[in-house]
């Protein structure tokens, strides 16, 4: 089995299609755990996990925390403000101190691209990237893949278009890697100022007009427009953005075929997406949230423990 | 694995013997449960699920009622998850509603150390409080590591540490057969 994951989950760029499928397939049975009367299984009993969030996050942190608790892990949340980080401690020192308290896993969200990998290379605990700068947000990419597979029955051969601020989006990057590896065609659509230069080289199609993207796509993944982008001059105004790139009901009505609408949240209603679309029949935005817990449970389960030397001992011991 | 003698393989149940064993087990389940009221058959993934399905159908043929059945995957309740790697694939768990007040009969293919059944008992407790839980296995091969025993056994065989029991079922393996493969150090 070459599909086993390594110590850390830093991004989807370096995972194989088999590893991605393993995570998605493992997430399936975990969906059922969250439907049980007692939403808890003992798989990670005795494991200690630190959620180390250097950037504000509600949804992702809560989702990870539910995933951890439903696997019976013990969890501690550390936020950057009010912690030793605010007092100038380096990332490595923070992590080493945590490790000195005998933790098993770290879930990290950090403003700098590469922070998760940096940490993973320096501590023994498993590290899971919960978003690092503009680099990747792998569990978001995975839950998007799972939601597409659920809704459309497959990923291969679908046309999936990411709409909006691709330049600053780690969600976009994780989606692009994951979708391409699983055989989807990927498009991007947004203002020129928010498109990374050379993005075509990744093998994605660039659409300048939202109408063209809608005509082409089976799935639209509408990215959050970070409002501070306006202040920094990337877009002229929110109203103009909505007029040119907003995913509206009128535009969707002209879609030639079934179109699935996704959004990683939190949404700016009336900026990148129309409320009637977000709450409409083609929206799977809340399914994405539900799947997020299952995907994170799968990642935690697959990464935790399973040390190679123990695996050999188990093989000798046999059993069923 | 070259020059060693080929493993010694004996068929301990062929298709007809397996069918007879299941028929007898179905009758014993009915006797144990004193009918089908409150009876729920729960198969342990994977082959226990098929066996539970077969026993349920046999009971239904005799009694003319539907017997609720479920599937249970005990992977997340194993006591050796830390030591197995890569992580085992998790199968589907699907139970027919709340088990409180039911007589749950766990069905599995092979009873060996008892650790799978221990995990199944823990897992079932998270789905309600059955009034009774019984254990029904096709093969009891001995070698218990926990104080667990079956209420209904299709066939008991003595086995050693290195031996293996292969249960094949039509639905998954294309044939009905139980083989005992003797290990080298036996």
Short mmCIF file of N, CA and C in Angstrom, two decimals, chain A residues 57-132:
data_model
loop_
_atom_site.label_atom_id
_atom_site.label_comp_id
_atom_site.label_asym_id
_atom_site.label_seq_id
_atom_site.Cartn_x
_atom_site.Cartn_y
_atom_site.Cartn_z
N UNK A 57 -10.19 32.36 13.18
CA UNK A 57 -10.97 31.39 12.42
C UNK A 57 -12.07 30.89 13.33
N UNK A 58 -13.27 30.83 12.83
CA UNK A 58 -14.33 30.25 13.63
C UNK A 58 -14.67 28.88 13.08
N UNK A 59 -15.06 28.87 11.79
CA UNK A 59 -15.54 27.63 11.18
C UNK A 59 -14.48 26.53 11.22
N UNK A 60 -13.29 26.81 10.73
CA UNK A 60 -12.28 25.77 10.63
C UNK A 60 -11.89 25.26 12.02
N UNK A 61 -11.74 26.17 12.97
CA UNK A 61 -11.33 25.74 14.30
C UNK A 61 -12.42 24.88 14.95
N UNK A 62 -13.67 25.31 14.82
CA UNK A 62 -14.76 24.53 15.41
C UNK A 62 -14.88 23.18 14.73
N UNK A 63 -14.71 23.18 13.42
CA UNK A 63 -14.80 21.94 12.66
C UNK A 63 -13.71 20.95 13.11
N UNK A 64 -12.49 21.43 13.23
CA UNK A 64 -11.41 20.57 13.72
C UNK A 64 -11.71 20.09 15.14
N UNK A 65 -12.22 21.00 15.95
CA UNK A 65 -12.47 20.63 17.34
C UNK A 65 -13.55 19.54 17.44
N UNK A 66 -14.60 19.68 16.65
CA UNK A 66 -15.62 18.62 16.62
C UNK A 66 -15.02 17.31 16.15
N UNK A 67 -14.22 17.39 15.09
CA UNK A 67 -13.61 16.17 14.55
C UNK A 67 -12.76 15.49 15.63
N UNK A 68 -11.97 16.28 16.34
CA UNK A 68 -11.09 15.73 17.37
C UNK A 68 -11.91 15.11 18.50
N UNK A 69 -12.93 15.84 18.95
CA UNK A 69 -13.72 15.36 20.08
C UNK A 69 -14.54 14.12 19.71
N UNK A 70 -15.02 14.08 18.47
CA UNK A 70 -15.80 12.91 18.06
C UNK A 70 -14.92 11.68 17.90
N UNK A 71 -13.60 11.88 17.87
CA UNK A 71 -12.67 10.75 17.87
C UNK A 71 -12.10 10.51 19.26
N UNK A 72 -12.62 11.22 20.26
CA UNK A 72 -12.22 11.05 21.67
C UNK A 72 -10.83 11.56 22.00
N UNK A 73 -10.27 12.42 21.16
CA UNK A 73 -8.97 13.01 21.51
C UNK A 73 -9.18 14.11 22.55
N UNK A 74 -8.12 14.41 23.28
CA UNK A 74 -8.16 15.55 24.20
C UNK A 74 -7.58 16.75 23.47
N UNK A 75 -8.29 17.86 23.52
CA UNK A 75 -7.87 18.99 22.70
C UNK A 75 -7.67 20.24 23.54
N UNK A 76 -6.72 21.04 23.08
CA UNK A 76 -6.46 22.33 23.70
C UNK A 76 -6.41 23.35 22.58
N UNK A 77 -7.05 24.48 22.79
CA UNK A 77 -7.00 25.54 21.79
C UNK A 77 -6.06 26.63 22.24
N UNK A 78 -5.17 27.03 21.34
CA UNK A 78 -4.29 28.15 21.64
C UNK A 78 -4.45 29.18 20.53
N UNK A 79 -4.81 30.37 20.91
CA UNK A 79 -4.93 31.46 19.93
C UNK A 79 -3.72 32.36 20.09
N UNK A 80 -3.42 33.09 19.03
CA UNK A 80 -2.20 33.89 19.05
C UNK A 80 -2.29 35.06 20.03
N UNK A 81 -3.44 35.74 20.00
CA UNK A 81 -3.54 36.90 20.89
C UNK A 81 -3.64 36.43 22.34
N UNK A 82 -3.00 37.13 23.20
CA UNK A 82 -3.05 36.78 24.61
C UNK A 82 -2.16 35.60 24.96
N UNK A 83 -1.36 35.12 24.02
CA UNK A 83 -0.49 34.00 24.31
C UNK A 83 0.96 34.46 24.29
N UNK A 84 1.86 33.51 24.49
CA UNK A 84 3.27 33.85 24.48
C UNK A 84 3.71 34.32 23.09
N UNK A 85 2.89 33.95 22.05
CA UNK A 85 3.21 34.41 20.70
C UNK A 85 3.18 35.94 20.66
N UNK A 86 2.18 36.48 21.35
CA UNK A 86 2.05 37.93 21.39
C UNK A 86 3.24 38.55 22.13
N UNK A 87 3.90 37.72 22.93
CA UNK A 87 5.06 38.24 23.68
C UNK A 87 6.35 38.05 22.91
N UNK A 88 6.25 37.59 21.66
CA UNK A 88 7.43 37.54 20.81
C UNK A 88 8.10 36.18 20.71
N UNK A 89 7.46 35.14 21.19
CA UNK A 89 8.06 33.82 21.09
C UNK A 89 8.03 33.36 19.64
N UNK A 90 9.04 32.62 19.21
CA UNK A 90 9.04 32.15 17.83
C UNK A 90 8.14 30.92 17.73
N UNK A 91 7.77 30.64 16.47
CA UNK A 91 6.89 29.50 16.20
C UNK A 91 7.49 28.20 16.71
N UNK A 92 8.77 28.02 16.46
CA UNK A 92 9.41 26.78 16.88
C UNK A 92 9.45 26.66 18.40
N UNK A 93 9.73 27.76 19.07
CA UNK A 93 9.75 27.71 20.53
C UNK A 93 8.37 27.36 21.09
N UNK A 94 7.35 27.97 20.50
CA UNK A 94 5.99 27.66 20.95
C UNK A 94 5.73 26.17 20.79
N UNK A 95 6.05 25.64 19.62
CA UNK A 95 5.77 24.23 19.34
C UNK A 95 6.59 23.31 20.23
N UNK A 96 7.86 23.67 20.45
CA UNK A 96 8.70 22.81 21.30
C UNK A 96 8.19 22.79 22.72
N UNK A 97 7.70 23.94 23.17
CA UNK A 97 7.14 23.98 24.52
C UNK A 97 5.90 23.09 24.62
N UNK A 98 5.08 23.16 23.57
CA UNK A 98 3.90 22.30 23.57
C UNK A 98 4.31 20.83 23.56
N UNK A 99 5.32 20.53 22.76
CA UNK A 99 5.75 19.15 22.67
C UNK A 99 6.34 18.65 23.99
N UNK A 100 6.95 19.56 24.72
CA UNK A 100 7.49 19.20 26.03
C UNK A 100 6.36 18.78 26.98
N UNK A 101 5.14 19.19 26.64
CA UNK A 101 3.99 18.76 27.45
C UNK A 101 3.39 17.47 26.90
N UNK A 102 4.10 16.81 26.00
CA UNK A 102 3.74 15.49 25.49
C UNK A 102 2.44 15.49 24.70
N UNK A 103 2.41 16.33 23.68
CA UNK A 103 1.25 16.30 22.80
C UNK A 103 1.52 15.35 21.63
N UNK A 104 0.47 15.00 20.91
CA UNK A 104 0.61 14.07 19.80
C UNK A 104 0.44 14.73 18.43
N UNK A 105 -0.43 15.74 18.35
CA UNK A 105 -0.69 16.36 17.06
C UNK A 105 -0.87 17.86 17.22
N UNK A 106 -0.53 18.59 16.16
CA UNK A 106 -0.76 20.03 16.13
C UNK A 106 -1.55 20.37 14.89
N UNK A 107 -2.62 21.11 15.06
CA UNK A 107 -3.34 21.68 13.93
C UNK A 107 -2.98 23.15 13.90
N UNK A 108 -2.39 23.59 12.81
CA UNK A 108 -1.89 24.97 12.80
C UNK A 108 -2.51 25.81 11.68
N UNK A 109 -2.93 27.00 12.07
CA UNK A 109 -3.31 28.04 11.10
C UNK A 109 -2.35 29.20 11.31
N UNK A 110 -1.75 29.65 10.22
CA UNK A 110 -0.73 30.69 10.35
C UNK A 110 -0.77 31.61 9.14
N UNK A 111 -0.43 32.85 9.34
CA UNK A 111 -0.47 33.84 8.26
C UNK A 111 0.66 33.70 7.24
N UNK A 112 1.68 32.94 7.58
CA UNK A 112 2.82 32.82 6.66
C UNK A 112 2.75 31.53 5.86
N UNK A 113 2.92 31.65 4.55
CA UNK A 113 2.98 30.47 3.69
C UNK A 113 4.17 29.62 4.12
N UNK A 114 3.94 28.31 4.25
CA UNK A 114 5.04 27.43 4.61
C UNK A 114 5.18 27.16 6.10
N UNK A 115 4.35 27.82 6.91
CA UNK A 115 4.49 27.66 8.37
C UNK A 115 4.26 26.22 8.81
N UNK A 116 3.29 25.55 8.20
CA UNK A 116 2.97 24.18 8.63
C UNK A 116 4.12 23.23 8.32
N UNK A 117 4.69 23.38 7.12
CA UNK A 117 5.80 22.51 6.76
C UNK A 117 7.02 22.78 7.65
N UNK A 118 7.28 24.05 7.88
CA UNK A 118 8.38 24.47 8.75
C UNK A 118 8.26 23.79 10.11
N UNK A 119 7.05 23.81 10.65
CA UNK A 119 6.81 23.22 11.97
C UNK A 119 6.95 21.70 11.91
N UNK A 120 6.37 21.10 10.88
CA UNK A 120 6.39 19.64 10.74
C UNK A 120 7.80 19.09 10.68
N UNK A 121 8.70 19.87 10.07
CA UNK A 121 10.09 19.41 9.94
C UNK A 121 10.84 19.51 11.26
N UNK A 122 10.28 20.23 12.23
CA UNK A 122 11.02 20.49 13.47
C UNK A 122 10.46 19.82 14.71
N UNK A 123 9.28 19.25 14.61
CA UNK A 123 8.75 18.55 15.79
C UNK A 123 8.31 17.14 15.41
N UNK A 124 8.25 16.28 16.42
CA UNK A 124 7.90 14.88 16.17
C UNK A 124 6.40 14.69 15.99
N UNK A 125 5.60 15.57 16.58
CA UNK A 125 4.15 15.41 16.51
C UNK A 125 3.68 15.51 15.06
N UNK A 126 2.52 14.92 14.80
CA UNK A 126 1.90 15.10 13.49
C UNK A 126 1.44 16.55 13.36
N UNK A 127 1.65 17.13 12.19
CA UNK A 127 1.21 18.50 11.96
C UNK A 127 0.16 18.51 10.84
N UNK A 128 -0.95 19.18 11.09
CA UNK A 128 -1.97 19.34 10.06
C UNK A 128 -2.12 20.81 9.76
N UNK A 129 -2.03 21.14 8.49
CA UNK A 129 -2.14 22.53 8.06
C UNK A 129 -3.62 22.93 7.99
N UNK A 130 -3.99 23.92 8.78
CA UNK A 130 -5.36 24.44 8.74
C UNK A 130 -5.40 25.77 8.00
N UNK A 131 -4.43 25.98 7.12
CA UNK A 131 -4.35 27.21 6.34
C UNK A 131 -3.07 27.95 6.67
N UNK A 132 -2.19 28.10 5.67
CA UNK A 132 -0.95 28.83 5.90
C UNK A 132 -0.77 29.89 4.82
#
